[in-house]
Structures are given as C-alpha cells and as structure tokens.
Short mmCIF file of C-alpha atoms and ligand atoms in Angstrom, two decimals:
data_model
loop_
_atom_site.label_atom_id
_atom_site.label_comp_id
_atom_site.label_asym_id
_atom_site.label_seq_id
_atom_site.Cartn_x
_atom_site.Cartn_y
_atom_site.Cartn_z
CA UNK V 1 0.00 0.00 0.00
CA UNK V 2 1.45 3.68 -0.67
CA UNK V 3 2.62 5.82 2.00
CA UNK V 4 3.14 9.92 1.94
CA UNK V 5 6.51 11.12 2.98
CA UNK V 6 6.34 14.72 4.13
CA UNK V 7 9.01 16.65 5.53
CA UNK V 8 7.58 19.39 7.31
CA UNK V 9 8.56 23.30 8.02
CA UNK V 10 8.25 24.77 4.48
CA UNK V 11 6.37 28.00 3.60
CA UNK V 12 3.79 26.71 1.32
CA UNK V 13 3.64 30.09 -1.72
CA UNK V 14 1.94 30.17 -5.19
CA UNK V 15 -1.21 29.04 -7.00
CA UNK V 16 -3.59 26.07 -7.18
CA UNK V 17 -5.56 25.01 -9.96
CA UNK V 18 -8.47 23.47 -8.22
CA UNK V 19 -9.83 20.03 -10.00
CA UNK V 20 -13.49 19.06 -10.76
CA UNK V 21 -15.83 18.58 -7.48
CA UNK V 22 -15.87 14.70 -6.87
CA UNK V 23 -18.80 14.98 -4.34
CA UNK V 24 -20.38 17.45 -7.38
CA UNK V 25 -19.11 14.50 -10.14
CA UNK V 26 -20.78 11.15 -8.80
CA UNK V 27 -24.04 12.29 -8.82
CA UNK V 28 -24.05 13.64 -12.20
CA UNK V 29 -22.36 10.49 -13.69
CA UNK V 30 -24.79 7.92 -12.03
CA UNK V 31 -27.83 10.39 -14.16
CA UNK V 32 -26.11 9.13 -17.16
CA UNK V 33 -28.30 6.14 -16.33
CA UNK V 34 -31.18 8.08 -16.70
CA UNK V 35 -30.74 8.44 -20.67
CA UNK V 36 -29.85 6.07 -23.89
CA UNK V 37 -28.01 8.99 -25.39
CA UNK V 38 -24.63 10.07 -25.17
CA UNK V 39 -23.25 12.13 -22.05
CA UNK V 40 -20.46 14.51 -22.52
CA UNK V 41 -18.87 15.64 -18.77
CA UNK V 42 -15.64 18.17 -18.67
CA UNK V 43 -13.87 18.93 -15.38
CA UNK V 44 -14.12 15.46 -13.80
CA UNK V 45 -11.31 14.56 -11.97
CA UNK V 46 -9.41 11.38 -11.85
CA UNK V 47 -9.91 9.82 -8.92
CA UNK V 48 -10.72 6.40 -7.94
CA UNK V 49 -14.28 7.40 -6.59
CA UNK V 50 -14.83 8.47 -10.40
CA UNK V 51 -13.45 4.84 -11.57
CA UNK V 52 -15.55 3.00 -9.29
CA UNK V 53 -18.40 5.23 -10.53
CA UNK V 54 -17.13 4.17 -14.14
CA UNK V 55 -16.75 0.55 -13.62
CA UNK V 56 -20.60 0.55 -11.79
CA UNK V 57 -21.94 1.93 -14.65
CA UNK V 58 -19.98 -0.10 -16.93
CA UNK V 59 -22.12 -2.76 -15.35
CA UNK V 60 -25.23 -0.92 -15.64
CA UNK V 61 -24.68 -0.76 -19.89
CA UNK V 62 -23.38 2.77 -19.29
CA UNK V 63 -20.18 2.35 -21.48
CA UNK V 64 -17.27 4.94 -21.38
CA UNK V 65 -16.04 6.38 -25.06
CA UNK V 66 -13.16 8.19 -23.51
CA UNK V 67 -11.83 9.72 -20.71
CA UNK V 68 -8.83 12.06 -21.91
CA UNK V 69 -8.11 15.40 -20.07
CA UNK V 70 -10.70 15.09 -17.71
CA UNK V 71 -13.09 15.01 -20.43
CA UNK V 72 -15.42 11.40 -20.03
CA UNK V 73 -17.99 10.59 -22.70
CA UNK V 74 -20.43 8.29 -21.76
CA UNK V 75 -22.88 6.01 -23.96
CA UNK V 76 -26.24 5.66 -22.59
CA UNK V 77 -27.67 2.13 -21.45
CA UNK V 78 -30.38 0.75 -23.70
CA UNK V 79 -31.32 -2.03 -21.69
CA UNK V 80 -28.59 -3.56 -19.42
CA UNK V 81 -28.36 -5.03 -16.48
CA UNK V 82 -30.20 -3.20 -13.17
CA UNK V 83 -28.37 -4.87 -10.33
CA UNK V 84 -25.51 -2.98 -8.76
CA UNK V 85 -23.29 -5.92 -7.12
CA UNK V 86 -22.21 -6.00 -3.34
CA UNK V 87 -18.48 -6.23 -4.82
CA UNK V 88 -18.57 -2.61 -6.63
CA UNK V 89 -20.90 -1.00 -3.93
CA UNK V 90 -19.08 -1.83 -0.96
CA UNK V 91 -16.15 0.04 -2.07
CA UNK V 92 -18.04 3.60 -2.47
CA UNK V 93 -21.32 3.99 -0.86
CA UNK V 94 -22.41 6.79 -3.15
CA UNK V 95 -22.94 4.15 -5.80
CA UNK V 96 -26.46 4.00 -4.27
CA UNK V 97 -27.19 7.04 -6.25
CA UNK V 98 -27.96 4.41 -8.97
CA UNK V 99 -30.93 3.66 -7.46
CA UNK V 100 -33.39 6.75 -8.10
CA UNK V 101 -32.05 6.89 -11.95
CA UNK V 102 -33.03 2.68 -12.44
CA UNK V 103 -35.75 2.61 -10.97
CA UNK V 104 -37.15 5.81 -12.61
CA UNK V 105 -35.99 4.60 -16.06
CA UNK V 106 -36.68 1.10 -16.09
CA UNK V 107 -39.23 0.36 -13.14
CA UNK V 108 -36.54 -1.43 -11.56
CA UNK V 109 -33.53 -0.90 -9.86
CA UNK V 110 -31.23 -3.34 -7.48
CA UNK V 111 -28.41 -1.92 -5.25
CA UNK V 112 -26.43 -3.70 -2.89
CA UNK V 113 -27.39 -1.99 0.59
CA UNK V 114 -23.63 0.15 1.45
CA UNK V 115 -23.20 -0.89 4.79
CA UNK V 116 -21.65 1.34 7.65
CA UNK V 117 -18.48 3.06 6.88
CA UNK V 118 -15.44 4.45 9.26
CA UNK V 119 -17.29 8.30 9.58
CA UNK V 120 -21.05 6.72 11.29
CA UNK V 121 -23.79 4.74 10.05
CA UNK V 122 -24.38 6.18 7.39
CA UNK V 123 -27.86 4.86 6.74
CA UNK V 124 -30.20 5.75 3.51
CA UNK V 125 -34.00 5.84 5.02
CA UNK V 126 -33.91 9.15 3.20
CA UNK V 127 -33.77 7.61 0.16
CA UNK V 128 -36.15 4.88 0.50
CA UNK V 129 -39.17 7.30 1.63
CA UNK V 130 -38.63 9.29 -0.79
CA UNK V 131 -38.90 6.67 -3.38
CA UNK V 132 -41.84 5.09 -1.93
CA UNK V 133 -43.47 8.34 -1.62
CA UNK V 134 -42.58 8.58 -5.12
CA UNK V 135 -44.74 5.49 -5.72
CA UNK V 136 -41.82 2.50 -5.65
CA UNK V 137 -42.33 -0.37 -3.72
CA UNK V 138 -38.94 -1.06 -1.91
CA UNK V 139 -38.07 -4.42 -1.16
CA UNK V 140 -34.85 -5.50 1.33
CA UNK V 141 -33.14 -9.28 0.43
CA UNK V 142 -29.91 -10.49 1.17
CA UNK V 143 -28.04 -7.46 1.51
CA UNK V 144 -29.84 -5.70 -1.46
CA UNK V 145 -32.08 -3.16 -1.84
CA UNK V 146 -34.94 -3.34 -4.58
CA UNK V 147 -37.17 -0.72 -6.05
CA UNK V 148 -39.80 -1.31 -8.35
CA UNK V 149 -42.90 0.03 -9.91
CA UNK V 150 -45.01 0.49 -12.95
CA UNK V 151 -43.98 4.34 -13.28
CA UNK V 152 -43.17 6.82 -10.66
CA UNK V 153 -45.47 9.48 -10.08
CA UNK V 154 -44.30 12.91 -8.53
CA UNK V 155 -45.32 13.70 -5.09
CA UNK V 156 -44.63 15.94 -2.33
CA UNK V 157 -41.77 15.01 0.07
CA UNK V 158 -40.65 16.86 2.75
CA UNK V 159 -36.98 15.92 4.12
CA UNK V 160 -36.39 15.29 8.35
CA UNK V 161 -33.06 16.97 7.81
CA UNK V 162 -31.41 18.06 4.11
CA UNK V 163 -29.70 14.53 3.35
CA UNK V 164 -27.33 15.85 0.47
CA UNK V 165 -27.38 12.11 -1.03
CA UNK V 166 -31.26 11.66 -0.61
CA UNK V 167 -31.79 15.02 -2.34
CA UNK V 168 -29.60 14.01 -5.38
CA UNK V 169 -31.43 10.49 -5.48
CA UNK V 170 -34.77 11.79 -5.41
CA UNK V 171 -34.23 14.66 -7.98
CA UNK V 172 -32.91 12.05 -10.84
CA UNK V 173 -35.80 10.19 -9.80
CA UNK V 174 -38.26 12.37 -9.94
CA UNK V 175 -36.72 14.31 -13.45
CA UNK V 176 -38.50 10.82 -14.88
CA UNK V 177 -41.96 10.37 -13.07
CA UNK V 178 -44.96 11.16 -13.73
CA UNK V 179 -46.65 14.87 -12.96
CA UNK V 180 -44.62 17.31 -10.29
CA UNK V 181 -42.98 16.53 -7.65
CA UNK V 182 -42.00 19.35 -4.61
CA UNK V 183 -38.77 18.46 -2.69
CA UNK V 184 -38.82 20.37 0.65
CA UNK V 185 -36.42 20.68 2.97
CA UNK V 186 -33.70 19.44 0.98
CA UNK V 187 -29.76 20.04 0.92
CA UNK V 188 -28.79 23.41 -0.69
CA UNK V 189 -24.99 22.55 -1.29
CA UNK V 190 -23.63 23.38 -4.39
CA UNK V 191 -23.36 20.46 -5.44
CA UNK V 192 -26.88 19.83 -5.48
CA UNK V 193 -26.55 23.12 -7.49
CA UNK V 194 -24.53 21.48 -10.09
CA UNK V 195 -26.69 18.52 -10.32
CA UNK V 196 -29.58 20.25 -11.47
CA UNK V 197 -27.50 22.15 -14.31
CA UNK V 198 -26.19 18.99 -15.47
CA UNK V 199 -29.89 17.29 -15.50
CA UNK V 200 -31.26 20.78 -17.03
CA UNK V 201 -28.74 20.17 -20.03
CA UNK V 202 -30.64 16.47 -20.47
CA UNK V 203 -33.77 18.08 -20.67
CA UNK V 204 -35.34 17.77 -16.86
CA UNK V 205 -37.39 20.25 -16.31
CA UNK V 206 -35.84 21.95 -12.68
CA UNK V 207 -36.00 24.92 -10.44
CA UNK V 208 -35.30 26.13 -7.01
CA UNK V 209 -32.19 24.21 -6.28
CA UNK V 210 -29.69 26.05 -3.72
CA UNK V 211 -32.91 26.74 -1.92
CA UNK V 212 -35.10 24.48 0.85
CA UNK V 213 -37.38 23.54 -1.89
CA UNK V 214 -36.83 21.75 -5.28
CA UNK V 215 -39.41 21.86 -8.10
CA UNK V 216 -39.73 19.42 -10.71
CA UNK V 217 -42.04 18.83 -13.29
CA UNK V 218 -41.51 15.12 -14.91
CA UNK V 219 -41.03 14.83 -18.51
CA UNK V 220 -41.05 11.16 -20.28
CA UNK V 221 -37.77 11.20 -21.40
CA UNK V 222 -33.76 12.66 -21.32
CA UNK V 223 -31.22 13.33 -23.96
CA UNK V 224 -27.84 12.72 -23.21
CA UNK V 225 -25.82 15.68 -20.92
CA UNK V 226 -23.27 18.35 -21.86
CA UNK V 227 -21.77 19.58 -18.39
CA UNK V 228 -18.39 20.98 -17.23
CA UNK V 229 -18.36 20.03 -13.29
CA UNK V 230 -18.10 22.67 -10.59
CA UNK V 231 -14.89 23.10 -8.91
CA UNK V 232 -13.71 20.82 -5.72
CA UNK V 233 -14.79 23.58 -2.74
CA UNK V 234 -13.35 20.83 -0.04
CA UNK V 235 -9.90 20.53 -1.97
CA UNK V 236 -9.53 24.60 -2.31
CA UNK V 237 -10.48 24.62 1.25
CA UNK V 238 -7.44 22.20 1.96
CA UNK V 239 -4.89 23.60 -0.04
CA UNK V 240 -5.78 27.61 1.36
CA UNK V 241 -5.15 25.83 5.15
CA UNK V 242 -2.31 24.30 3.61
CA UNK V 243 -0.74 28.00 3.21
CA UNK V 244 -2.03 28.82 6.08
CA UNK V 245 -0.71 26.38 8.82
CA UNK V 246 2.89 27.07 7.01
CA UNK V 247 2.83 30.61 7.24
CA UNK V 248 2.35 30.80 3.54
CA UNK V 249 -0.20 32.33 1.33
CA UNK V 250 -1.93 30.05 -1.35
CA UNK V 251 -4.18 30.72 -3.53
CA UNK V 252 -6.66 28.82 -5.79
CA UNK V 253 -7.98 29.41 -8.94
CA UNK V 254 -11.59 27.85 -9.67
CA UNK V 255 -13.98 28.21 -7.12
CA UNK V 256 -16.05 30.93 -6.08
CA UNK V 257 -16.02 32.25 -3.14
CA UNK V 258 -19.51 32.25 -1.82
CA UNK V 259 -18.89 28.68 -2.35
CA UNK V 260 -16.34 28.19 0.42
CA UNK V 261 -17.60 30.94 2.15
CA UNK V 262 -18.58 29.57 5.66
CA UNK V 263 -14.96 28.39 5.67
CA UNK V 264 -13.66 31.76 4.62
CA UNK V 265 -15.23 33.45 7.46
CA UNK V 266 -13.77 31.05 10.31
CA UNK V 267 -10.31 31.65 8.93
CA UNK V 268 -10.96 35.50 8.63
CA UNK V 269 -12.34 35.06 12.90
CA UNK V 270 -8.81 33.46 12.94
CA UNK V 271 -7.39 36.42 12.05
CA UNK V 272 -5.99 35.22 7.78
CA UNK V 273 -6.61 37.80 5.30
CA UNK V 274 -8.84 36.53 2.47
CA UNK V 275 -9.11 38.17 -0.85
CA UNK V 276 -11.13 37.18 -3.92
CA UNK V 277 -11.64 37.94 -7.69
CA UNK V 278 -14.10 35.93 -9.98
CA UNK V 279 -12.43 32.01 -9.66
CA UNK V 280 -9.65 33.49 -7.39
CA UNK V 281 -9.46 32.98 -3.81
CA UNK V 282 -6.02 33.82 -1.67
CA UNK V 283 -5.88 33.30 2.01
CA UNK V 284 -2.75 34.64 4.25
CA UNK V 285 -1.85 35.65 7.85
CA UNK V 286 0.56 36.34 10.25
CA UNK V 287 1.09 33.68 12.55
CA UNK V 288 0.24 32.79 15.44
CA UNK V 289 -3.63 32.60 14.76
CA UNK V 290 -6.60 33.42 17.19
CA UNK V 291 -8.27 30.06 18.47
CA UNK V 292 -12.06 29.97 17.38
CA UNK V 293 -15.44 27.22 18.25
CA UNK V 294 -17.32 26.07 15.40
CA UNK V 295 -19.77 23.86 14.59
CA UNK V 296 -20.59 22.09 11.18
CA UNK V 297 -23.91 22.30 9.47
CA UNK V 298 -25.19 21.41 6.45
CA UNK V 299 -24.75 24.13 3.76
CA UNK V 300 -24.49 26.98 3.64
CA UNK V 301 -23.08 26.32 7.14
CA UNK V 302 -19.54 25.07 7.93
CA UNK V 303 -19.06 21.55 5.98
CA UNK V 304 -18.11 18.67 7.75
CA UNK V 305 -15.76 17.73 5.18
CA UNK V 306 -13.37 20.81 6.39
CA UNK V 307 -13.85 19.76 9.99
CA UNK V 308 -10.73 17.79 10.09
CA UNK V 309 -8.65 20.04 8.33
CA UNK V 310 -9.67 23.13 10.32
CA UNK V 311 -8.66 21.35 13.33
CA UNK V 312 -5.52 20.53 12.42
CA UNK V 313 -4.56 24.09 11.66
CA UNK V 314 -6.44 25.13 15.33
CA UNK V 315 -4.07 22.61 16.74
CA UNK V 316 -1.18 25.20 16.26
CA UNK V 317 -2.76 28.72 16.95
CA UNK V 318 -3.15 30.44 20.30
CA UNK V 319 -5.60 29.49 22.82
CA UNK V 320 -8.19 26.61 23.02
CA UNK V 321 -10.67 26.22 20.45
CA UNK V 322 -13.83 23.80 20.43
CA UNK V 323 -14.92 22.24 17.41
CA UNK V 324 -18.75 20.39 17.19
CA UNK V 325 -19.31 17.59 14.24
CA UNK V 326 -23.33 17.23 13.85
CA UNK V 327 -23.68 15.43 10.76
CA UNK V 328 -21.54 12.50 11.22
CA UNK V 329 -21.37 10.65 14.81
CA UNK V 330 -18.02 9.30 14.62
CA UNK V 331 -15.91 11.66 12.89
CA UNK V 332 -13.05 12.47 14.89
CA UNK V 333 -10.92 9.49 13.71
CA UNK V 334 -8.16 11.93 13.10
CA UNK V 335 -7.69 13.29 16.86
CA UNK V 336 -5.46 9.95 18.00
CA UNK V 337 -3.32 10.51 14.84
CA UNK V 338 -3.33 14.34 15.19
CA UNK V 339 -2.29 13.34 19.39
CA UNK V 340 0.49 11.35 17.77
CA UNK V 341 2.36 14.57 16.45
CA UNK V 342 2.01 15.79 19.80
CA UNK V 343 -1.52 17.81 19.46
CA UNK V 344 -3.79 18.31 22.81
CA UNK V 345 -7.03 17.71 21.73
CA UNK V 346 -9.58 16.24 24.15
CA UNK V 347 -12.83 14.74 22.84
CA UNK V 348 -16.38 14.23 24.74
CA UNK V 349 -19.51 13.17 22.25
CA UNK V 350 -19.18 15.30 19.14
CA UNK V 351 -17.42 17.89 20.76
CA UNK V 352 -13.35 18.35 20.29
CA UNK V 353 -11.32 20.83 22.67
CA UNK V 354 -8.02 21.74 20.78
CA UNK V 355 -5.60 23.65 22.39
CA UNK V 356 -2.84 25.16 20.60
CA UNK V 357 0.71 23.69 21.08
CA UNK V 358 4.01 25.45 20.11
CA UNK V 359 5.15 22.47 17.67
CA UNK V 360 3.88 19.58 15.90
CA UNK V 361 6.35 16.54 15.85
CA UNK V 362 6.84 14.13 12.92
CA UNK V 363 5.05 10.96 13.22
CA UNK V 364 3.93 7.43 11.47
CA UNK V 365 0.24 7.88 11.44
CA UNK V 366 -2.51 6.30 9.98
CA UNK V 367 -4.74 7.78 7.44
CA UNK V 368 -8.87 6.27 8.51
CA UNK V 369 -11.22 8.43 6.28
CA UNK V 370 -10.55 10.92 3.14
CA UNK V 371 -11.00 14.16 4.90
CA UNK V 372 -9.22 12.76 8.12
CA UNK V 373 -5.70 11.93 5.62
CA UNK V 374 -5.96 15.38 4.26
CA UNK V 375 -6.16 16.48 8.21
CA UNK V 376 -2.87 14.92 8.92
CA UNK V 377 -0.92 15.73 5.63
CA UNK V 378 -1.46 19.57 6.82
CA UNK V 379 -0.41 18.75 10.19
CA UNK V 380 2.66 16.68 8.93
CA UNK V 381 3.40 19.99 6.35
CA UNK V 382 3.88 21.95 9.75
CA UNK V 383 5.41 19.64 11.69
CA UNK V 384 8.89 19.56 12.82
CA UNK V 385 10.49 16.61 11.30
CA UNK V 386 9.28 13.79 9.33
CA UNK V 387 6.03 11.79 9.00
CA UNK V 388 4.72 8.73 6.81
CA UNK V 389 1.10 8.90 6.80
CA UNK V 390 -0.25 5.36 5.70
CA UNK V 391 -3.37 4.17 4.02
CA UNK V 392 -3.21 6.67 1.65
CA UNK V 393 -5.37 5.07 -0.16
CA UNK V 394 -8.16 7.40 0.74
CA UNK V 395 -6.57 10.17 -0.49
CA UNK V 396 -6.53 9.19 -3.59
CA UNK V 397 -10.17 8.68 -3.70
CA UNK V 398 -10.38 12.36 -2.83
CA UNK V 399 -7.52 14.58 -4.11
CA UNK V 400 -6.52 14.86 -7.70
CA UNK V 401 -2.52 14.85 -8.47
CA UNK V 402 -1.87 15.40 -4.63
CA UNK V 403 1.96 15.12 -4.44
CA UNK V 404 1.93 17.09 -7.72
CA UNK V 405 0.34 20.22 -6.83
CA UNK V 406 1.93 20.25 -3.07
CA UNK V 407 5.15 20.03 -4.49
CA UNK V 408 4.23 22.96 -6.91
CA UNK V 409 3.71 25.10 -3.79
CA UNK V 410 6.90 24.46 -2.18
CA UNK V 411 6.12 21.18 -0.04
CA UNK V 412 8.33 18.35 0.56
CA UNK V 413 6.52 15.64 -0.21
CA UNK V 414 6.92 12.10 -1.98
CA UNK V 415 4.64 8.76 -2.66
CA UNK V 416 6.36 5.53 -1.55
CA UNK V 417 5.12 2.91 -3.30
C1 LIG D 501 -22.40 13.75 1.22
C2 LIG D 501 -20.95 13.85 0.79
C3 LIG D 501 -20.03 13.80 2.00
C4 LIG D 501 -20.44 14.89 3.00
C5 LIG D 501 -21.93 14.79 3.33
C6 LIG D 501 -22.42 15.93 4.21
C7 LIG D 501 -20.94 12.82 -1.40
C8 LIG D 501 -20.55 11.67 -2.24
N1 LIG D 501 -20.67 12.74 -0.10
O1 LIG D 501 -22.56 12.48 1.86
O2 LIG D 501 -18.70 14.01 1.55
O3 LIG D 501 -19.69 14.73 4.17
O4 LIG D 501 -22.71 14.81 2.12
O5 LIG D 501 -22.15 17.15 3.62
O6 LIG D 501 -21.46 13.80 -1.89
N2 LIG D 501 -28.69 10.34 6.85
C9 LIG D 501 -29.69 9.54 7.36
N3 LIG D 501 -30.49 8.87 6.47
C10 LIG D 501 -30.33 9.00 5.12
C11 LIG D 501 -29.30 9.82 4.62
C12 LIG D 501 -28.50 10.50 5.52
O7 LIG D 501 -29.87 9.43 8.58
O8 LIG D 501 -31.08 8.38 4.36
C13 LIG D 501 -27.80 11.07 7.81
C14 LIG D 501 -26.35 10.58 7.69
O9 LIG D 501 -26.13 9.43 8.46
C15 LIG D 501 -25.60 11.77 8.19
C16 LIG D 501 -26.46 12.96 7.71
O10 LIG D 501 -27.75 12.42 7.45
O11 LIG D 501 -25.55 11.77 9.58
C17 LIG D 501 -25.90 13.63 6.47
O12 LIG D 501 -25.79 12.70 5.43
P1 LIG D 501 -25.89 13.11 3.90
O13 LIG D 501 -26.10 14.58 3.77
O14 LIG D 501 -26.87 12.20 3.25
O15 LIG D 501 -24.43 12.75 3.40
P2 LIG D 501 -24.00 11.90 2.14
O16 LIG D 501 -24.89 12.23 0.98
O17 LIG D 501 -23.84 10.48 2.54
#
C-alpha cells in the first residue's frame, strides 16, 4: 500500500488550480443512467471514486467512449443489467445514487445496501421514503435493496433533515416520473446546485435548487448531458489551510467564493486575510492565529468535510478552540493521529477541545477516512520533522494529483510505493 513522505517546516507560496468537485461529479455520472443517449462531462477529476463510478456503470450498460483530459464521454444504457453488485458498492457507498435513476428509467432498480463506513452509520431511510413516496415499492433481500414500480409518479416530500445524497437520489428520480414533484427541505450545497445544471442540459425540467425547496415537473424522457463540473470547494479549502498552517499564502484558482464561504469566514475570525476575484481565492496571515469554536452544518453552514482540516490548523494557533461535528457521529478518527504529532485535543460526544501547542512533531500515522488523511498531511506539512502517513489510499479517492500540486507550492513531499 502507498505511504506519503512529508518533511515538514516549508512556507507553502503560489497558486492552485483546483480540480473538478468529486462529491459534485458522482451524482451527475450515475444520471447518465437516466438516458440512452450520449453524455459529454468536462472537469471530472481522476480519482478512484470516479473509476468505481465508471466501472458501476460499466455494469449498468453505461459504457465509457473516452476519458482524456478530464473530459469522459459516456454512452447511454439501452437495456442492461439493473443490479448494482455488493463487490462494486461496498467500495463507495455513493454508488447508491444508482438507485433513483433505475428505478425511474426502467421500473426497476437493485443496489447492494452500502453498509456502515469508518465516519457513522451512514444509513439511507432518506432515500427509500422518498422513493416510496414517489410510488416505488422497496423491497430489502440479502443485503440488497430493490425498487420497483409500474412508473413513478411525482409527489410531495418533505426531508427530516437536508440529506445531500437523498436530495440528489430523489431529484434524478423524480426528473422521470410522472406529474410534479415538490422536494422540501432538501440540501442546498452546491453540489446539489450542479446537479440540477447537469440534468437541465438532459432536458429535466428543474427549479429552485440552492434553496429548501426543489421543483420538478416530470417529462417522459432525457437526452444525453453536456456539463463541465463545478470546482472541488473541499480541496480549495485544503490547499488555502495548507498556506495557512505554514505561514504561507496560497491561492486557488476555480472556485467561487460564496462557495467556500462559511470556511472563509472562520479563517478571517482566525485572524488570515482573504481576498477574492471571480475564480480566485487567496488566504494569508501572520502567525500565530486566534483560536475559534465552530460547529458544522449542512450548507451553507460550515461543511463537515473541512472539519478535520480546520482542526488541524487550530491545533497550532493560540488558545483553546472547540470544534462540534453534527452530521456524522463518529468523525473524529483523526484526533489519536493528530495526538500522535504531539496535538492536545480532548474529545467528549461530538465535541473536540483543541488547544494550541508550540510544535507539531513528525510521526507514522494512519490515514482512517478521506478528509481525516488530508487532516494529517497539513499537520505533517507543519510539523517539525518527518512523517509517513499510511493508508493513503483514501486520499486518492479524494484529491486529484496530490503530491503534484503540493510540491508545486513548495512542499516536501513524496509517494512511496
Ligand atoms: C455527502 C458527501 C459527503 C459529505 C456529506 C455531508 C458525497 C458523495 N458525499 O454524503 O462528503 O460529508 O454529504 O455534507 O457527496 N442520513 C440519514 N439517512 C439517510 C441519509 C443520511 O440518517 O437516508 C444522515 C447521515 O447518516 C448523516 C447525515 O444524514 O448523519 C448527512 O448525510 P448526507 O447529507 O446524506 O451525506 P452523504 O450524501 O452520505
């Protein structure tokens, strides 16, 4: 398995092209089902979420033309198989974004159920109400979950809390059913954004996403999609703390600011200067920082995929901070690791106190989750010394050309394979 070497202490300086959103990406591949047309996607990074994705859909009769400079062109299924397979599902649990496309295409859909997963349970009741509401009956055998009707018919559902994965399923399901369907109370993320452009460009007939409620009138069927994905907020986020935590100043170039802005705001409480123009954003300070408490939320609130990475940098400012995850109920995986290279963090519940140390040492540490290896590659960046962070493997599901564009901004930083 590869392991990062980082060799920490440099001053992180210069610019980051940001890669296509892979949280934005899997969604709008897995609508590709909902058409027998050809799909043309820009901007999607290479990552091994996006292979899975590929090789799911492969499986699904979704074929891939090419995939060249981020640039995949998809063939629509005509009549393939329906069944995603335990073996391809239990490696990405997003894959059960499959289901709301099969099931409003063909009647039928068949997804391996994704199990629990290192961040929480993770379950999908979300999902499954809203298709039923939607007028699927949903079956559970062996591990697998099975929808199936005659033909959907649009409905009003109204979310318990804005599931970003639930919102995405039911919106490709409901771009095919029958009549309107109102989506309240649903996930406002860009992402979800981004979704509804790409499904707009097949044809679906969409408004209101970005707000609580999602209108969408069903239409009988979907040409194929021409979409250039949004850029990867999460990854800018990283890299800006990146410059940050080394005393640098990074910035990145393809992502909007009211996109990351929630983040943008803790750093400025932190005391970094943050400027922005168009696709620009550049983040500096003077160290030390101020300490700060946050909390994550759903959007447009602090995202829980920064958490980590926010806490590493509050690991070496001034002060205590307090940091509160309330979307996932085991997501501090990262504090042992982080307490390796000598951070004082205490944990009760969902709550994290950090207080600022004067140095972070070198370490061996384990990587657990994506966000949680991107955590302890900015600690390691600071660190005094050297650290190997292991199971990198998750990384790679996340971060496009990671060594690449670190090293472009001064870091010393190799793969071992
Ligand atoms: C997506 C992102 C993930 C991000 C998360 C929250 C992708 C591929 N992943 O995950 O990176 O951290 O949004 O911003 O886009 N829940 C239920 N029942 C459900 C669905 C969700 O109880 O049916 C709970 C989850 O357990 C979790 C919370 O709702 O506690 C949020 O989950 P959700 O917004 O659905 O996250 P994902 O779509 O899985």
């Amino acid at each position: 398995m590869d392991k990062i070497w980082i060799k920490g202490g440099k001053k992180l300086n210069g610019t980051v092209k940001v890669s296509g959103s892979k949280n934005a990406a899997l969604p709008i591949l897995f609508s590709s089902l909902l058409t027998d047309k050809k799909s043309t996607f820009s901007n999607v990074p290479d990552l091994q979420d996006i292979r899975f994705t590929m090789k799911i859909l492969e499986t699904l009769d979704v074929h891939t033309e090419s995939y060249e400079n981020n640039k995949l062109i998809l063939k629509g299924a005509t009549n393939g198989s329906k069944e995603a397979t335990y073996d391809l599902v239990r490696k990405m649990r997003a894959s059960v974004l499959a289901l709301g496309p099969l099931v409003a295409r063909y009647g039928y859909g068949k997804v391996s159920l994704p199990g629990g997963c290192a961040i929480g349970a993770r379950p999908i009741n979300f999902h499954l109400m809203g298709l039923q509401k939607l007028g699927a009956e949903i079956d559970l055998q062996d591990g697998y979950v099975i929808a199936s009707c005659k033909k959907l018919k649009g409905t009003r559902i109204v979310f318990d809390f804005p599931s970003v994965g639930a919102t995405e399923n039911l919106m490709m399901a409901a771009v095919l059913a029958q009549g309107e369907t109102v989506l309240e109370n649903v996930a406002r993320e860009p992402e979800i954004v981004d979704l509804a452009k790409s499904l707009r460009s097949m044809g679906a007939k969409i408004e209101g996403e970005g707000h609580e409620t999602i209108l969408i009138q069903g239409v009988n069927s979907l040409c194929g999609a021409s979409h250039s994905v949004m850029g990867d907020r999460i990854e800018a986020g990283t890299y800006l703390i990146a410059g940050l935590i080394t005393g640098g100043k990074v910035t990145t170039e393809g992502l909007e600011r009211e996109q990351l802005d929630a983040v943008l705001e803790k750093l400025k409480e932190m005391g970094a200067q943050v400027e922005s123009s168009e696709d620009r954003l550049t983040v500096s300070a003077k160290l030390p920082l101020r300490s700060i408490d946050f909390q994550t939320q759903p959007f447009p609130g602090f995202p829980t995929d920064m958490q980590a990475q926010l806490m590493a940098l509050l690991c070496t400012t001034e002060g205590s901070s307090t940091v509160t995850e309330t979307i996932f109920e085991n997501r501090f995986m990262h504090v042992p690791e982080l307490q390796r290279m000598g951070a004082d963090i205490s944990t009760r519940g969902n709550i994290a106190v950090v207080k600022g140390v004067d140095m972070l040492k070198g370490a061996q540490v384990m990587a657990t989750d994506l966000r949680a290896s991107a955590c302890l590659i900015l600690a390691a960046l600071r660190a005094e010394g050297e650290t190997t962070v292991h199971r990198v493997y998750h990384l790679d599901r996340g971060y496009e050309k990671l060594e690449e564009k670190f090293k472009k901004i001064g870091a010393d930083i190799y793969r071992i394979e």
